[in-house]
Every structure is written in C-alpha cells, then in structure tokens.
mmCIF file of C-alpha atoms in Angstrom:
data_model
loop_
_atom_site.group_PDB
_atom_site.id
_atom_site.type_symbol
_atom_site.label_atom_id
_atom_site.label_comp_id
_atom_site.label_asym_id
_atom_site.label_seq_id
_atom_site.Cartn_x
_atom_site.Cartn_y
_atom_site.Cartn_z
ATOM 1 C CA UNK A 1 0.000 0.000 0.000
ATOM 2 C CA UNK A 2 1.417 3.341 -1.021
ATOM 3 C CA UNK A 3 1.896 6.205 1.658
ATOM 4 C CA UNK A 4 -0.750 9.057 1.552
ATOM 5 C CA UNK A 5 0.765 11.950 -0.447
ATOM 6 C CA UNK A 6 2.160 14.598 1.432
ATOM 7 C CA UNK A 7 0.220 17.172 2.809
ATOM 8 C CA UNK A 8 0.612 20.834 1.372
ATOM 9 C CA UNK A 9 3.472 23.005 2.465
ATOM 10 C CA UNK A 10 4.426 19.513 4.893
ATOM 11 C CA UNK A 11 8.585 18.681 3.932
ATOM 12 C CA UNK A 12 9.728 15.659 2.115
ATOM 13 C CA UNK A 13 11.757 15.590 5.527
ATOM 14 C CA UNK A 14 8.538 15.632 7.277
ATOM 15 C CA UNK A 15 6.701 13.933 5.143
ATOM 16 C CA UNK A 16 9.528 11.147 5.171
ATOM 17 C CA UNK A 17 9.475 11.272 9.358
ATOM 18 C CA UNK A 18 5.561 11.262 9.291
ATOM 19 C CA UNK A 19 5.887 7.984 7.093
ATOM 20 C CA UNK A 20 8.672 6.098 9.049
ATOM 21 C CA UNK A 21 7.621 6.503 12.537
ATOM 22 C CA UNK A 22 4.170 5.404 11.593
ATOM 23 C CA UNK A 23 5.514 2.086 9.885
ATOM 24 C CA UNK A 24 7.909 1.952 13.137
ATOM 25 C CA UNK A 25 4.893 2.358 15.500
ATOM 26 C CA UNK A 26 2.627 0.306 13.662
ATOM 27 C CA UNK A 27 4.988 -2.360 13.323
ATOM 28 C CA UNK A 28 5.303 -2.415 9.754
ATOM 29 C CA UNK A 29 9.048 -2.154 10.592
ATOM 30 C CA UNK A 30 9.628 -4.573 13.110
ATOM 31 C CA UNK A 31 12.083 -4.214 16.170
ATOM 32 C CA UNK A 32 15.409 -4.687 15.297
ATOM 33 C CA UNK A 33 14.605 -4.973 11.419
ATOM 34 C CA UNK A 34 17.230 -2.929 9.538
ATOM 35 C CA UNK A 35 16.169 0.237 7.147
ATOM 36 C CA UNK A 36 17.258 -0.220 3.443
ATOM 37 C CA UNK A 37 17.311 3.359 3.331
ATOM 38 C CA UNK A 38 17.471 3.372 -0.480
ATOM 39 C CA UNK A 39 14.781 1.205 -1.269
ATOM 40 C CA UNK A 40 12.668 2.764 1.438
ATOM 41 C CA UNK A 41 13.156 6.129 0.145
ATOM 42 C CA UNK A 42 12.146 4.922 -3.287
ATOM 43 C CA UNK A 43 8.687 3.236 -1.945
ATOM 44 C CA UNK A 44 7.896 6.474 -0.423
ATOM 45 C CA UNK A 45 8.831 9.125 -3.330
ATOM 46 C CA UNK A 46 11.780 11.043 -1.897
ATOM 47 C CA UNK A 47 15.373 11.012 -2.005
ATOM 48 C CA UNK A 48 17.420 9.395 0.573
ATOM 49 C CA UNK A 49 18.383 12.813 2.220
ATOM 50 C CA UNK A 50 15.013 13.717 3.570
ATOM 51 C CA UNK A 51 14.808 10.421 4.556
ATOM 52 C CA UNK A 52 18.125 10.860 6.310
ATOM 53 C CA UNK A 53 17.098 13.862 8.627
ATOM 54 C CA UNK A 54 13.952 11.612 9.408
ATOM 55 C CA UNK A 55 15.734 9.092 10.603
ATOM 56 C CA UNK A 56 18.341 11.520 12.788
ATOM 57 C CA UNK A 57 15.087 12.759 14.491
ATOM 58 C CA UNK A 58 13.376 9.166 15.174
ATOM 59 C CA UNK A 59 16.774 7.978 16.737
ATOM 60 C CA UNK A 60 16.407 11.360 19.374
ATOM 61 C CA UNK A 61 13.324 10.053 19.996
ATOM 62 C CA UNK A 62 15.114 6.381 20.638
ATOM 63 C CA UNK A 63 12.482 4.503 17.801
ATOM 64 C CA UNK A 64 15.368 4.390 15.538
ATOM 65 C CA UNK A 65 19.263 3.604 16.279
ATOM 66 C CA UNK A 66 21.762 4.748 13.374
ATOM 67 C CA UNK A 67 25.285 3.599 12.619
ATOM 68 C CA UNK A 68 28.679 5.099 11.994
ATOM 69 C CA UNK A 69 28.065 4.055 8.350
ATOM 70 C CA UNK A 70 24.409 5.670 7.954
ATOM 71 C CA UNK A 71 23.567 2.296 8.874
ATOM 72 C CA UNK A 72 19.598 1.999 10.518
ATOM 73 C CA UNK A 73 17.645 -0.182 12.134
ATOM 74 C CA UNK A 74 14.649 0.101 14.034
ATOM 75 C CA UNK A 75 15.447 0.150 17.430
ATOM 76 C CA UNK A 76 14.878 -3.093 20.079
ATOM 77 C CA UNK A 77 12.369 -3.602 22.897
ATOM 78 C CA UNK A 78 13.703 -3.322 25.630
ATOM 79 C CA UNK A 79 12.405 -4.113 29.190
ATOM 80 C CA UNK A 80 13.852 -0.980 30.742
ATOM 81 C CA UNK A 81 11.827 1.203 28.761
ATOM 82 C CA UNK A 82 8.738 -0.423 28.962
ATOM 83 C CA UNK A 83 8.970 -0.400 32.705
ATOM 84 C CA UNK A 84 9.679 3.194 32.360
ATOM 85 C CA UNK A 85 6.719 4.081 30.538
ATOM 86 C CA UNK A 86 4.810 1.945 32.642
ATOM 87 C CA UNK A 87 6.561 4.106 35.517
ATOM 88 C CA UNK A 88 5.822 7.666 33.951
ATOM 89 C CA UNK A 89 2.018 6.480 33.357
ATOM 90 C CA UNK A 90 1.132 5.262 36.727
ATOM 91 C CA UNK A 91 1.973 8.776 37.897
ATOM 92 C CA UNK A 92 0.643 10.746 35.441
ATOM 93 C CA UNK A 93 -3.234 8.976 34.159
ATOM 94 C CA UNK A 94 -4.268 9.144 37.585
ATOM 95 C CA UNK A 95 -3.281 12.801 37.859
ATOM 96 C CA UNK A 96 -5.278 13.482 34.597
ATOM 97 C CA UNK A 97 -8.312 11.642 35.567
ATOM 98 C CA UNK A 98 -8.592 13.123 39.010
ATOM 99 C CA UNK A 99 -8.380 16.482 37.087
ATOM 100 C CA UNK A 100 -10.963 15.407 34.564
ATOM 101 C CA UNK A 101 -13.173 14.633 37.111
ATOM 102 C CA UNK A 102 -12.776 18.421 38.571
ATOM 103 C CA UNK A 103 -12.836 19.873 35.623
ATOM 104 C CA UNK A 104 -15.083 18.119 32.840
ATOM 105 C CA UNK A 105 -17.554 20.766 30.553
ATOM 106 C CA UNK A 106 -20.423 19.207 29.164
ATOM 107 C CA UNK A 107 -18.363 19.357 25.930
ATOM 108 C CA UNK A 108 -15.909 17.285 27.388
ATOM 109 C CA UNK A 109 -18.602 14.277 28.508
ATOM 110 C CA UNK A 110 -20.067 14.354 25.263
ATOM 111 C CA UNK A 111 -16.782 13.846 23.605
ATOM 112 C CA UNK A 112 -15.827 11.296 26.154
ATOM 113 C CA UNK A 113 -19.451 9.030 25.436
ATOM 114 C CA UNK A 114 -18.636 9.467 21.750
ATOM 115 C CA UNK A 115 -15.297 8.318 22.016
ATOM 116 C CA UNK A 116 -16.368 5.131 24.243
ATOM 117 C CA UNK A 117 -19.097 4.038 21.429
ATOM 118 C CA UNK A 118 -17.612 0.863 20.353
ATOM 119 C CA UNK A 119 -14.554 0.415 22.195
ATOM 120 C CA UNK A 120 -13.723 -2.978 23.276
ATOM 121 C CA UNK A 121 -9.799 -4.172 24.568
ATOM 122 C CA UNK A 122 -7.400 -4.945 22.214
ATOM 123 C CA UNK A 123 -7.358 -8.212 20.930
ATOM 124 C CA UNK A 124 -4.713 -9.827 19.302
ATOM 125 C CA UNK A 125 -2.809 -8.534 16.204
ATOM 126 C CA UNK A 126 -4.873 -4.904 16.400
ATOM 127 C CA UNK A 127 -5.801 -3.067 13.348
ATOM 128 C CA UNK A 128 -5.353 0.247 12.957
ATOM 129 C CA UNK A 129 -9.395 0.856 13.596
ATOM 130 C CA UNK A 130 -9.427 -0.681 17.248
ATOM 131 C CA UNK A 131 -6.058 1.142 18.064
ATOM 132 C CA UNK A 132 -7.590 4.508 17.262
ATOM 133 C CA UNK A 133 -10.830 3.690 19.294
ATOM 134 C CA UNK A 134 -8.694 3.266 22.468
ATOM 135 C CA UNK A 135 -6.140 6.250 21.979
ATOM 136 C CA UNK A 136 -9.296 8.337 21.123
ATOM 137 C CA UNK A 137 -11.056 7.125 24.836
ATOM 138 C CA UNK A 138 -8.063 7.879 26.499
ATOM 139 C CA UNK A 139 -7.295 11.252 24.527
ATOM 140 C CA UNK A 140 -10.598 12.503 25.982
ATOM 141 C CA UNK A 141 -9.994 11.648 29.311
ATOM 142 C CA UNK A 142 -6.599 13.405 29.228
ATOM 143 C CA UNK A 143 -8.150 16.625 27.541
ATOM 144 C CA UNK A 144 -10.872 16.948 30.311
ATOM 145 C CA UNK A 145 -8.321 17.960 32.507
ATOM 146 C CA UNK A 146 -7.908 21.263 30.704
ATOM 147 C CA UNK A 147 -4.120 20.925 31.371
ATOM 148 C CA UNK A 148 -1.992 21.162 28.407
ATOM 149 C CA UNK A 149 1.716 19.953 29.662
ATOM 150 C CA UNK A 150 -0.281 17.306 30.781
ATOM 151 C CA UNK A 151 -1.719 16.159 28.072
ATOM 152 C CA UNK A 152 1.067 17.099 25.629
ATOM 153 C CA UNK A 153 2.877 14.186 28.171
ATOM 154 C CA UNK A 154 0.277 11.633 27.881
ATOM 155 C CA UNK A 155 0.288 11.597 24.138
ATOM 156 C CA UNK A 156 3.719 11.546 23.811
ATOM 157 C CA UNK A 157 4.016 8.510 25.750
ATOM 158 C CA UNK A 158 0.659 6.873 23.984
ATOM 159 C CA UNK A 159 3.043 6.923 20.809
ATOM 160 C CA UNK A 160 5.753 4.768 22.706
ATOM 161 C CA UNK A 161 3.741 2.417 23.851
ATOM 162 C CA UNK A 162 2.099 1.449 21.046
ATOM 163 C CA UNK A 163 5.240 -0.579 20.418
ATOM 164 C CA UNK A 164 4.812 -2.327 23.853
ATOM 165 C CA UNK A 165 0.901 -3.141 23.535
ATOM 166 C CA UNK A 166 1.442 -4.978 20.326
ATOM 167 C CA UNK A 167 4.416 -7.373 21.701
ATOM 168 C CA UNK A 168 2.027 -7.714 24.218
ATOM 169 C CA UNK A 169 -0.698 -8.984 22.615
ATOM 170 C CA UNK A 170 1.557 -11.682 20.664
ATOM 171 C CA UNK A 171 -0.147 -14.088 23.679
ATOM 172 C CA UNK A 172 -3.857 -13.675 23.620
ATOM 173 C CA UNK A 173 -5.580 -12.621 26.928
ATOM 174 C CA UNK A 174 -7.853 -14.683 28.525
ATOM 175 C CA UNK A 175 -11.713 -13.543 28.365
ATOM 176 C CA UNK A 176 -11.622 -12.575 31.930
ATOM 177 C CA UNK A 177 -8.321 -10.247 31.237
ATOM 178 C CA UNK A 178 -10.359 -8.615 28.833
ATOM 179 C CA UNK A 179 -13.626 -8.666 30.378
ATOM 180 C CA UNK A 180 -11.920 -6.192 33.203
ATOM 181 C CA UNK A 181 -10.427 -4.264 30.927
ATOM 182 C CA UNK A 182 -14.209 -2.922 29.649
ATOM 183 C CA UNK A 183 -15.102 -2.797 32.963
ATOM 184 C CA UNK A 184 -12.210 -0.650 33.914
ATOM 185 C CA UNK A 185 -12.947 1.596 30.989
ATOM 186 C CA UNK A 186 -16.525 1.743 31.956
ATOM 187 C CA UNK A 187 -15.754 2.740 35.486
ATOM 188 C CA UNK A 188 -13.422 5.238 34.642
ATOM 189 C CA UNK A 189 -16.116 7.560 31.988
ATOM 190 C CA UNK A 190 -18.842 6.945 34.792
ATOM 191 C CA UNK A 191 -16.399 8.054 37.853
ATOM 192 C CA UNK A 192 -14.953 10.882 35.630
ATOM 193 C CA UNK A 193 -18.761 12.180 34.875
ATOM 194 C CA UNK A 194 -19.869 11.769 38.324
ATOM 195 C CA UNK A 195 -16.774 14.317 39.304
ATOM 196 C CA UNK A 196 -15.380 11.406 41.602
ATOM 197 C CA UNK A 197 -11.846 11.905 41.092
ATOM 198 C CA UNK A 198 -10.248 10.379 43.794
ATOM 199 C CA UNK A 199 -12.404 6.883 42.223
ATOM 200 C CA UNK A 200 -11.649 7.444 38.967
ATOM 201 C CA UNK A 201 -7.341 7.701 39.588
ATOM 202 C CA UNK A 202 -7.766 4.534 41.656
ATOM 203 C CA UNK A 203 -8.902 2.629 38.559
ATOM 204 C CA UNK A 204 -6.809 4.313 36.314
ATOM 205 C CA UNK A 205 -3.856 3.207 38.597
ATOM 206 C CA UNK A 206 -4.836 -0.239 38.208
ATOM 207 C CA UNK A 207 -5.583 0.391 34.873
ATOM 208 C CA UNK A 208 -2.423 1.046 33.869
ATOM 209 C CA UNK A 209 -1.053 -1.091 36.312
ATOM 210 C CA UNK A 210 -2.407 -4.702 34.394
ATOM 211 C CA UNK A 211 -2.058 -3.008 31.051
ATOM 212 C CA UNK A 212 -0.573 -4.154 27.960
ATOM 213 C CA UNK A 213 2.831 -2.144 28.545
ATOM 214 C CA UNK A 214 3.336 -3.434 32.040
ATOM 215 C CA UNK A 215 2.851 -6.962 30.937
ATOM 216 C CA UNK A 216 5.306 -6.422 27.761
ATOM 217 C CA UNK A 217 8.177 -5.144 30.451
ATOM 218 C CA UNK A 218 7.445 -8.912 31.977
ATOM 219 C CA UNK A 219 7.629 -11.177 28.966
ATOM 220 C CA UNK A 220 10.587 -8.980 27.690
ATOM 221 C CA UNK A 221 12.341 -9.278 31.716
ATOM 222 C CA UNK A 222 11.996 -13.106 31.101
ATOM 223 C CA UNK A 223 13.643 -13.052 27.701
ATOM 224 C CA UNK A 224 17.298 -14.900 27.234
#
C-alpha cells in the first residue's frame, strides 16, 4: 500500500518522518529490522536525504538507532523502557483523571461518550481501527483535565507504547483479562462524569497497572 501523499506546504523531511515513525509504530518495521534506506526512500517518493534527517530525528526520539556508516535499524524492545513508561504512566493517568473529574464541561462528557461508542480491549494482532478507538477514549480523558503539559505528556508517551501493547498482545488474553479491561474503561467515563476523582485515579492506577505495557516489560524481563 502506497503512503498518503504529502500534505501541502508539509517537507519531504517531514513527510519522510511522518511515514517512518508510523511504519515503526505500527509495526510495519519490526524491532530490530534494519532500514534499506534506499529502497525505502524509493517506496515512499523522496530522495534518501530527507529520509536521512527523518531518521536523525526518530533515533532522538530512541524509535530508531543509526550507525557510523548511515547504517539503521529500528530500534529493540527493551524491558527498561517499557517499565519506564509503565513508571511515567502510573503517575501521570491518575493525575489526569482526578483532574478530569474536577474539571469536565459538558463538551468534554459528550466527547468522552462518543469516544467510548464501540470500544472494546485490544485483541490480538490490532488493526489500525481498534487502536484509534482506544487512543481516542483515552485522549478525551486526558483533555478533560484542561491541562496542556499534561496532556502534551500523555500523548507523547501513547506513541511509545504502542510498540509495547502490540508485543504484548503476541499471547492472547484470557476472556476474563479482557472482560476487566471494559469494565475498567466503563468505570473510569462513569467516575470521571460523576466528578469522583479520587475513584476514577484509583482505577486508572490499576488500569495502567495490568495493562498491555506493564505486561510487555514482563515477557521482555523473562527473555534470554
């Protein structure tokens, strides 16, 4: 499938970053899989030295790792950084839910019951469809708080653990796993409504603490 064409007045250096980190995130470029940059920059219609100053930006952002020979390869999973992430998230979701809770408009519930129509947890191999459902539920939670380093934060990290959720779901979850996974959800847009924010960051600290991410940093721990 060929890439969308780039948007107006958007860089072939942006365009080319755009392109890349979505494969990267998406897992189109698997972990560890080296970058032919030549026949990458082909596929997506620019020369390699866009593609180049895409790649120097994904490796600041540690989704990309680049040699002393422009070699590049998409960078490993590692268990330190999905603990991280897992670390960074437990302190932060609760902190925007409690907010959310304080602070919700009757914009912001509207646009929180839109964005839980249809969502379900992840099941194995996730399209792109069911991975959008859950950012957008979460996105709405985070932008209820009405704090904008916050959620600047959150969705910065959403994009790194994207990675995480889909090693993750390699093993298949168990009904039940699932099952309180919707609950969780559903607990967390009721509590958040209701204004109960002390409720609604004790979920969301089990939430994230059973999530995909934390159980990646396990299987990846137990990994030779």
């Amino acid at each position: 499938m060929l890439p969308e064409p780039a948007p107006l007045f958007q860089t072939k250096a942006e365009f080319a970053y755009d392109e890349v980190r979505r494969r990267v995130l998406s897992g189109e470029l698997a972990p560890g899989s080296v970058i032919n940059q030549g026949p990458l920059a082909r596929e997506i219609g620019i020369s390699t030295t866009p593609l180049r100053e895409a790649l120097k930006r994904l490796k600041a952002e540690g989704l990309v790792e680049l040699g002393a020979h422009r070699d590049a390869r998409v960078a490993e999973l590692r268990a330190e950084e999905a603990r991280d992430l897992v670390e960074v998230r437990r302190a932060l979701d609760p902190v925007a839910v409690d907010l959310a809770a304080r602070r919700r408009t009757a914009d912001d519930v509207r646009e929180m019951r839109e964005a839980a129509e249809g969502l379900r947890a992840l099941t194995a191999d996730p399209g792109p469809d069911e991975l959008a459902v859950h950012r957008r539920f979460h996105a709405a939670l985070y932008r209820a708080s009405h704090n904008a380093l916050l959620v600047e934060a959150l969705d910065g990290l959403w994009d790194k653990t994207d990675r995480y959720r889909r090693h993750a779901l390699e093993v298949e979850r168990d009904e039940e796993a699932r099952a309180r996974k919707d609950r969780e959800h559903a607990a967390l847009l009721e509590l958040v409504i209701a204004g109960d924010g002390e409720a609604a960051a004790a979920v969301m600290r089990e939430h994230v603490d059973t999530s995909l991410t934390a159980h990646a940093a396990w299987r990846l721990s137990k990994r030779p």
